[in-house]
Amino acid sequence: MTVAKGKAGAFVDARALRSEDYVAETLHQTSGPIGVATRPKVVDFTARARERRKANARVIVIRSAAAALAAALLGALIWLLLFSPVFRLESSAISVSGANEWVSASTIHGIADKQAGKSLFLVSSDEVSKQLKAIPGVSEAKISKHFPKSLSVDIKAQKPAAMLKSGDTLTAVDAQARVLNSVQDANVNGIPVIEVKNVQESLDSRSVKGALTILAALPESMRKQITKVTVETQDSVTTTLNDGEHVIVWGDSSQLKLKMAEVDKILNDPNVIGDYRQVDVSAPSRPILK
């Protein structure tokens, strides 16, 4: 086919016209890679949708299987750590140290053994320590886990701050006026004794509580010398050393560190104590010697 282009009415030289073969052009556009004529690709949307559904189903199955496997592994791990016998704490695997005649090992075991039967991962060291410190006489408690399934309990049990004597009964109490135990016959060497009419009433007395605070704070060397404690009022706590060698008037429990420093300085300086028997530090800035 010959195509003529130009102004209308102008002379056209047919020899100079460009010829366009539409058939050849069509064959060129539709020919394949080896020169063979091909038909334009026809997309089967139904088949493609079916393939896509199958692919999605496979992905869902794989993901579900992976999730089930992960859940099974997690469940197995939880059972192993929290419920299996591997980490289960038994009473026989709980050791106790630091008990004394005032805070018995059986008392400590009574609290620690409550954790028996649990996984060591579920045992709360803080909670056990808190319960142990609530026992009168226990000032410190250290709980140590030893995997896979044992526990050690180390406590610091203090001696009684004083013994409250009522008749023939001696009641050991700590610095917070908590009863440790009561005995009929016990070695009280190094433990101050306060004679009272009624133990329970005295524990509620501010004067006795003040005396216990003072006695608990004294160094062991001085506590061993105390042969008598007098508590008439909360402001007149007095201790007698070595059957009357010296008498210390403490007053109340305020400024206790300063008072102890003054007493130590006076008693250990022969030039100061001289022949005086009584040291009154109820007003620590102005000690009085008599």
mmCIF file of C-alpha atoms in Angstrom:
data_model
loop_
_atom_site.group_PDB
_atom_site.id
_atom_site.type_symbol
_atom_site.label_atom_id
_atom_site.label_comp_id
_atom_site.label_asym_id
_atom_site.label_seq_id
_atom_site.Cartn_x
_atom_site.Cartn_y
_atom_site.Cartn_z
ATOM 1 C CA MET A 1 0.000 0.000 0.000
ATOM 2 C CA THR A 2 1.288 3.440 -0.977
ATOM 3 C CA VAL A 3 0.523 6.371 1.276
ATOM 4 C CA ALA A 4 0.509 9.866 -0.153
ATOM 5 C CA LYS A 5 1.148 12.804 2.091
ATOM 6 C CA GLY A 6 1.057 16.451 0.998
ATOM 7 C CA LYS A 7 -1.158 19.417 0.419
ATOM 8 C CA ALA A 8 -4.441 18.888 -1.281
ATOM 9 C CA GLY A 9 -4.253 19.444 -5.074
ATOM 10 C CA ALA A 10 -0.429 19.281 -5.158
ATOM 11 C CA PHE A 11 1.405 17.119 -7.674
ATOM 12 C CA VAL A 12 2.441 13.780 -6.232
ATOM 13 C CA ASP A 13 5.302 11.730 -7.632
ATOM 14 C CA ALA A 14 4.347 8.137 -6.959
ATOM 15 C CA ARG A 15 7.969 7.049 -7.228
ATOM 16 C CA ALA A 16 8.938 9.095 -4.200
ATOM 17 C CA LEU A 17 6.165 7.799 -1.952
ATOM 18 C CA ARG A 18 6.979 5.511 1.058
ATOM 19 C CA SER A 19 5.326 2.143 0.916
ATOM 20 C CA GLU A 20 3.989 0.596 4.169
ATOM 21 C CA ASP A 21 3.394 -3.118 4.271
ATOM 22 C CA TYR A 22 0.855 -3.571 7.046
ATOM 23 C CA VAL A 23 0.860 -7.326 6.678
ATOM 24 C CA ALA A 24 4.632 -7.571 7.166
ATOM 25 C CA GLU A 25 4.457 -5.191 10.116
ATOM 26 C CA THR A 26 1.709 -7.276 11.722
ATOM 27 C CA LEU A 27 3.715 -10.490 11.223
ATOM 28 C CA HIS A 28 6.782 -8.800 12.709
ATOM 29 C CA GLN A 29 4.882 -7.724 15.808
ATOM 30 C CA THR A 30 3.318 -11.133 16.402
ATOM 31 C CA SER A 31 6.309 -13.331 15.597
ATOM 32 C CA GLY A 32 7.884 -15.451 18.330
ATOM 33 C CA PRO A 33 11.570 -15.770 19.279
ATOM 34 C CA ILE A 34 12.207 -18.198 16.374
ATOM 35 C CA GLY A 35 10.292 -16.223 13.838
ATOM 36 C CA VAL A 36 7.093 -18.254 14.025
ATOM 37 C CA ALA A 37 3.908 -16.337 14.352
ATOM 38 C CA THR A 38 2.335 -16.657 17.780
ATOM 39 C CA ARG A 39 -0.970 -15.737 19.288
ATOM 40 C CA PRO A 40 -1.139 -13.186 22.069
ATOM 41 C CA LYS A 41 -1.119 -14.916 25.546
ATOM 42 C CA VAL A 42 -4.577 -15.515 26.969
ATOM 43 C CA VAL A 43 -4.764 -15.382 30.843
ATOM 44 C CA ASP A 44 -7.047 -17.926 32.527
ATOM 45 C CA PHE A 45 -8.108 -15.985 35.612
ATOM 46 C CA THR A 46 -10.014 -18.925 37.074
ATOM 47 C CA ALA A 47 -6.911 -21.146 36.987
ATOM 48 C CA ARG A 48 -4.765 -18.384 38.424
ATOM 49 C CA ALA A 49 -7.217 -17.900 41.291
ATOM 50 C CA ARG A 50 -7.203 -21.648 41.932
ATOM 51 C CA GLU A 51 -3.397 -21.696 42.034
ATOM 52 C CA ARG A 52 -3.349 -18.715 44.376
ATOM 53 C CA ARG A 53 -5.785 -20.439 46.750
ATOM 54 C CA LYS A 54 -3.625 -23.558 46.801
ATOM 55 C CA ALA A 55 -0.523 -21.487 47.539
ATOM 56 C CA ASN A 56 -2.281 -19.652 50.356
ATOM 57 C CA ALA A 57 -3.499 -22.933 51.800
ATOM 58 C CA ARG A 58 0.072 -24.301 51.814
ATOM 59 C CA VAL A 59 1.316 -21.174 53.625
ATOM 60 C CA ILE A 60 -1.451 -21.508 56.234
ATOM 61 C CA VAL A 61 -0.647 -25.184 56.789
ATOM 62 C CA ILE A 62 3.085 -24.454 57.183
ATOM 63 C CA ARG A 63 2.455 -21.555 59.562
ATOM 64 C CA SER A 64 -0.022 -23.587 61.620
ATOM 65 C CA ALA A 65 2.432 -26.464 61.882
ATOM 66 C CA ALA A 66 5.215 -24.081 62.960
ATOM 67 C CA ALA A 67 2.954 -22.466 65.577
ATOM 68 C CA ALA A 68 1.861 -25.867 66.914
ATOM 69 C CA LEU A 69 5.475 -27.007 67.137
ATOM 70 C CA ALA A 70 6.487 -23.792 68.951
ATOM 71 C CA ALA A 71 3.578 -24.175 71.396
ATOM 72 C CA ALA A 72 4.519 -27.790 72.057
ATOM 73 C CA LEU A 73 8.151 -26.857 72.694
ATOM 74 C CA LEU A 74 7.113 -24.004 74.983
ATOM 75 C CA GLY A 75 4.758 -26.279 76.915
ATOM 76 C CA ALA A 76 7.476 -28.882 77.285
ATOM 77 C CA LEU A 77 9.922 -26.241 78.547
ATOM 78 C CA ILE A 78 7.412 -24.890 81.084
ATOM 79 C CA TRP A 79 6.689 -28.396 82.343
ATOM 80 C CA LEU A 80 10.412 -29.148 82.621
ATOM 81 C CA LEU A 81 11.244 -25.983 84.553
ATOM 82 C CA LEU A 82 8.165 -25.639 86.766
ATOM 83 C CA PHE A 83 6.494 -29.021 87.210
ATOM 84 C CA SER A 84 8.945 -31.816 86.493
ATOM 85 C CA PRO A 85 10.882 -33.623 89.253
ATOM 86 C CA VAL A 86 14.151 -32.296 87.785
ATOM 87 C CA PHE A 87 13.950 -28.978 89.678
ATOM 88 C CA ARG A 88 11.550 -30.006 92.472
ATOM 89 C CA LEU A 89 12.732 -28.961 95.948
ATOM 90 C CA GLU A 90 12.497 -31.622 98.645
ATOM 91 C CA SER A 91 12.625 -31.061 102.414
ATOM 92 C CA SER A 92 15.708 -33.258 102.661
ATOM 93 C CA ALA A 93 17.533 -30.879 100.312
ATOM 94 C CA ILE A 94 16.993 -27.826 102.563
ATOM 95 C CA SER A 95 19.955 -27.070 104.841
ATOM 96 C CA VAL A 96 19.855 -24.650 107.790
ATOM 97 C CA SER A 97 22.758 -22.969 109.572
ATOM 98 C CA GLY A 98 23.113 -20.265 112.231
ATOM 99 C CA ALA A 99 20.475 -21.510 114.678
ATOM 100 C CA ASN A 100 21.148 -21.255 118.408
ATOM 101 C CA GLU A 101 19.481 -22.140 121.703
ATOM 102 C CA TRP A 102 17.085 -19.205 121.313
ATOM 103 C CA VAL A 103 16.203 -19.641 117.641
ATOM 104 C CA SER A 104 16.054 -23.369 116.928
ATOM 105 C CA ALA A 105 16.789 -25.115 113.638
ATOM 106 C CA SER A 106 13.330 -26.692 113.765
ATOM 107 C CA THR A 107 11.743 -23.215 113.811
ATOM 108 C CA ILE A 108 13.739 -22.239 110.738
ATOM 109 C CA HIS A 109 12.873 -25.495 108.987
ATOM 110 C CA GLY A 110 9.214 -24.917 109.777
ATOM 111 C CA ILE A 111 9.269 -21.908 107.455
ATOM 112 C CA ALA A 112 11.725 -23.121 104.825
ATOM 113 C CA ASP A 113 9.993 -26.504 104.450
ATOM 114 C CA LYS A 114 6.845 -24.770 103.229
ATOM 115 C CA GLN A 115 8.665 -24.366 99.914
ATOM 116 C CA ALA A 116 9.149 -28.107 99.528
ATOM 117 C CA GLY A 117 7.366 -29.620 96.531
ATOM 118 C CA LYS A 118 7.813 -26.483 94.426
ATOM 119 C CA SER A 119 10.133 -26.021 91.509
ATOM 120 C CA LEU A 120 13.263 -24.184 92.603
ATOM 121 C CA PHE A 121 12.337 -21.561 89.990
ATOM 122 C CA LEU A 122 9.104 -20.854 91.900
ATOM 123 C CA VAL A 123 10.750 -20.506 95.322
ATOM 124 C CA SER A 124 10.835 -16.832 96.340
ATOM 125 C CA SER A 125 14.044 -16.169 98.277
ATOM 126 C CA ASP A 126 12.792 -12.717 99.285
ATOM 127 C CA GLU A 127 9.566 -14.104 100.705
ATOM 128 C CA VAL A 128 11.362 -16.808 102.695
ATOM 129 C CA SER A 129 13.864 -14.259 104.012
ATOM 130 C CA LYS A 130 11.038 -11.921 105.024
ATOM 131 C CA GLN A 131 9.270 -14.684 106.978
ATOM 132 C CA LEU A 132 12.478 -15.709 108.723
ATOM 133 C CA LYS A 133 13.308 -12.142 109.776
ATOM 134 C CA ALA A 134 9.881 -11.954 111.420
ATOM 135 C CA ILE A 135 11.040 -14.608 113.912
ATOM 136 C CA PRO A 136 12.089 -12.937 117.171
ATOM 137 C CA GLY A 137 15.861 -13.052 117.462
ATOM 138 C CA VAL A 138 16.616 -13.386 113.748
ATOM 139 C CA SER A 139 18.427 -10.288 112.516
ATOM 140 C CA GLU A 140 19.621 -11.580 109.132
ATOM 141 C CA ALA A 141 18.576 -14.357 106.754
ATOM 142 C CA LYS A 142 20.326 -15.382 103.545
ATOM 143 C CA ILE A 143 18.606 -17.765 101.148
ATOM 144 C CA SER A 144 20.682 -19.447 98.419
ATOM 145 C CA LYS A 145 19.361 -21.638 95.610
ATOM 146 C CA HIS A 146 21.560 -24.468 94.392
ATOM 147 C CA PHE A 147 20.366 -25.890 91.104
ATOM 148 C CA PRO A 148 18.975 -28.261 90.171
ATOM 149 C CA LYS A 149 17.003 -28.753 93.420
ATOM 150 C CA SER A 150 18.499 -27.754 96.776
ATOM 151 C CA LEU A 151 18.261 -24.734 99.065
ATOM 152 C CA SER A 152 20.448 -23.397 101.876
ATOM 153 C CA VAL A 153 19.246 -21.099 104.657
ATOM 154 C CA ASP A 154 21.808 -19.168 106.692
ATOM 155 C CA ILE A 155 20.506 -17.014 109.540
ATOM 156 C CA LYS A 156 22.057 -14.730 112.094
ATOM 157 C CA ALA A 157 20.317 -15.352 115.393
ATOM 158 C CA GLN A 158 21.083 -12.832 118.102
ATOM 159 C CA LYS A 159 21.165 -13.454 121.790
ATOM 160 C CA PRO A 160 18.288 -12.013 123.803
ATOM 161 C CA ALA A 161 18.563 -8.313 124.595
ATOM 162 C CA ALA A 162 17.515 -9.268 128.130
ATOM 163 C CA MET A 163 15.761 -11.851 130.247
ATOM 164 C CA LEU A 164 12.565 -10.787 131.949
ATOM 165 C CA LYS A 165 12.370 -12.548 135.300
ATOM 166 C CA SER A 166 8.973 -13.099 136.856
ATOM 167 C CA GLY A 167 9.098 -15.517 139.764
ATOM 168 C CA ASP A 168 11.059 -18.572 138.647
ATOM 169 C CA THR A 169 10.366 -18.034 134.961
ATOM 170 C CA LEU A 170 12.830 -16.351 132.626
ATOM 171 C CA THR A 171 11.506 -14.966 129.358
ATOM 172 C CA ALA A 172 14.019 -14.125 126.652
ATOM 173 C CA VAL A 173 13.147 -11.022 124.632
ATOM 174 C CA ASP A 174 14.847 -9.207 121.793
ATOM 175 C CA ALA A 175 15.481 -5.490 121.286
ATOM 176 C CA GLN A 176 11.978 -5.028 119.857
ATOM 177 C CA ALA A 177 10.332 -6.540 122.949
ATOM 178 C CA ARG A 178 9.455 -9.734 121.089
ATOM 179 C CA VAL A 179 9.465 -12.953 123.092
ATOM 180 C CA LEU A 180 12.011 -15.554 122.013
ATOM 181 C CA ASN A 181 11.023 -18.231 124.503
ATOM 182 C CA SER A 182 10.456 -18.881 128.190
ATOM 183 C CA VAL A 183 12.583 -21.196 130.311
ATOM 184 C CA GLN A 184 12.705 -22.315 133.907
ATOM 185 C CA ASP A 185 16.411 -22.908 134.140
ATOM 186 C CA ALA A 186 18.852 -21.462 131.628
ATOM 187 C CA ASN A 187 22.361 -20.104 131.493
ATOM 188 C CA VAL A 188 21.992 -16.324 131.506
ATOM 189 C CA ASN A 189 25.677 -15.443 131.573
ATOM 190 C CA GLY A 190 26.189 -12.331 129.479
ATOM 191 C CA ILE A 191 22.451 -11.664 129.289
ATOM 192 C CA PRO A 192 21.067 -8.835 131.452
ATOM 193 C CA VAL A 193 18.116 -9.748 133.664
ATOM 194 C CA ILE A 194 15.225 -7.372 134.386
ATOM 195 C CA GLU A 195 12.922 -8.324 137.232
ATOM 196 C CA VAL A 196 9.279 -7.633 136.444
ATOM 197 C CA LYS A 197 5.938 -8.437 138.019
ATOM 198 C CA ASN A 198 4.163 -9.424 134.824
ATOM 199 C CA VAL A 199 5.969 -10.256 131.594
ATOM 200 C CA GLN A 200 3.181 -9.322 129.182
ATOM 201 C CA GLU A 201 2.493 -6.008 130.887
ATOM 202 C CA SER A 202 6.190 -5.169 130.953
ATOM 203 C CA LEU A 203 6.483 -5.798 127.214
ATOM 204 C CA ASP A 204 3.915 -3.060 126.666
ATOM 205 C CA SER A 205 5.764 -0.695 129.015
ATOM 206 C CA ARG A 206 7.663 2.178 127.413
ATOM 207 C CA SER A 207 10.260 2.053 130.184
ATOM 208 C CA VAL A 208 11.052 -1.637 129.568
ATOM 209 C CA LYS A 209 11.152 -1.090 125.807
ATOM 210 C CA GLY A 210 13.614 1.770 126.335
ATOM 211 C CA ALA A 211 15.768 -0.449 128.559
ATOM 212 C CA LEU A 212 15.780 -3.206 125.932
ATOM 213 C CA THR A 213 16.920 -0.734 123.272
ATOM 214 C CA ILE A 214 19.819 0.348 125.486
ATOM 215 C CA LEU A 215 20.823 -3.172 126.518
ATOM 216 C CA ALA A 216 20.772 -4.487 122.952
ATOM 217 C CA ALA A 217 23.077 -1.683 121.807
ATOM 218 C CA LEU A 218 25.735 -2.225 124.490
ATOM 219 C CA PRO A 219 28.960 -4.022 123.536
ATOM 220 C CA GLU A 220 29.270 -7.622 124.667
ATOM 221 C CA SER A 221 32.111 -6.721 127.015
ATOM 222 C CA MET A 222 29.815 -4.433 129.035
ATOM 223 C CA ARG A 223 26.768 -6.705 128.839
ATOM 224 C CA LYS A 224 28.768 -9.444 130.551
ATOM 225 C CA GLN A 225 29.462 -7.117 133.486
ATOM 226 C CA ILE A 226 25.806 -6.203 134.082
ATOM 227 C CA THR A 227 24.493 -7.824 137.240
ATOM 228 C CA LYS A 228 21.356 -5.744 137.714
ATOM 229 C CA VAL A 229 19.042 -3.621 135.620
ATOM 230 C CA THR A 230 16.690 -1.092 137.170
ATOM 231 C CA VAL A 231 13.806 0.337 135.176
ATOM 232 C CA GLU A 232 11.662 2.591 137.318
ATOM 233 C CA THR A 233 10.611 4.968 134.530
ATOM 234 C CA GLN A 234 11.452 5.363 130.855
ATOM 235 C CA ASP A 235 13.855 8.170 131.795
ATOM 236 C CA SER A 236 15.743 6.324 134.506
ATOM 237 C CA VAL A 237 17.216 3.141 133.038
ATOM 238 C CA THR A 238 20.127 2.092 135.237
ATOM 239 C CA THR A 239 22.623 -0.765 134.970
ATOM 240 C CA THR A 240 24.803 -2.078 137.799
ATOM 241 C CA LEU A 241 28.166 -3.530 136.810
ATOM 242 C CA ASN A 242 30.004 -6.293 138.668
ATOM 243 C CA ASP A 243 27.703 -6.347 141.697
ATOM 244 C CA GLY A 244 28.006 -2.646 142.391
ATOM 245 C CA GLU A 245 31.510 -1.789 141.199
ATOM 246 C CA HIS A 246 29.957 0.893 138.999
ATOM 247 C CA VAL A 247 26.411 2.097 138.367
ATOM 248 C CA ILE A 248 25.515 3.642 135.020
ATOM 249 C CA VAL A 249 22.500 5.909 134.830
ATOM 250 C CA TRP A 250 21.450 6.003 131.180
ATOM 251 C CA GLY A 251 18.215 7.937 131.452
ATOM 252 C CA ASP A 252 16.241 7.165 128.282
ATOM 253 C CA SER A 253 17.394 5.605 125.001
ATOM 254 C CA SER A 254 18.013 8.892 123.175
ATOM 255 C CA GLN A 255 21.539 9.907 122.016
ATOM 256 C CA LEU A 256 22.628 6.381 122.819
ATOM 257 C CA LYS A 257 25.851 6.380 120.779
ATOM 258 C CA LEU A 258 27.031 9.554 122.496
ATOM 259 C CA LYS A 259 26.144 8.161 125.909
ATOM 260 C CA MET A 260 28.035 4.923 125.250
ATOM 261 C CA ALA A 261 31.072 6.873 124.066
ATOM 262 C CA GLU A 262 31.011 8.988 127.251
ATOM 263 C CA VAL A 263 30.696 5.922 129.512
ATOM 264 C CA ASP A 264 33.520 4.127 127.707
ATOM 265 C CA LYS A 265 35.788 7.168 127.979
ATOM 266 C CA ILE A 266 35.074 7.696 131.687
ATOM 267 C CA LEU A 267 35.334 4.065 132.813
ATOM 268 C CA ASN A 268 38.565 3.451 130.935
ATOM 269 C CA ASP A 269 40.366 6.532 132.237
ATOM 270 C CA PRO A 270 41.491 5.997 135.859
ATOM 271 C CA ASN A 271 42.221 9.710 136.179
ATOM 272 C CA VAL A 272 38.576 10.481 135.426
ATOM 273 C CA ILE A 273 36.674 7.704 137.166
ATOM 274 C CA GLY A 274 38.935 7.704 140.214
ATOM 275 C CA ASP A 275 36.915 6.526 143.213
ATOM 276 C CA TYR A 276 33.564 7.438 141.728
ATOM 277 C CA ARG A 277 31.027 4.631 141.518
ATOM 278 C CA GLN A 278 28.148 6.218 139.666
ATOM 279 C CA VAL A 279 28.244 7.633 136.145
ATOM 280 C CA ASP A 280 25.162 9.579 135.098
ATOM 281 C CA VAL A 281 24.962 10.198 131.340
ATOM 282 C CA SER A 282 21.257 10.935 131.146
ATOM 283 C CA ALA A 283 22.455 14.323 129.865
ATOM 284 C CA PRO A 284 25.457 13.168 127.805
ATOM 285 C CA SER A 285 26.843 16.650 127.222
ATOM 286 C CA ARG A 286 27.166 17.090 131.025
ATOM 287 C CA PRO A 287 27.975 13.678 132.606
ATOM 288 C CA ILE A 288 27.805 13.554 136.400
ATOM 289 C CA LEU A 289 30.101 11.430 138.566
ATOM 290 C CA LYS A 290 29.225 10.473 142.092
#
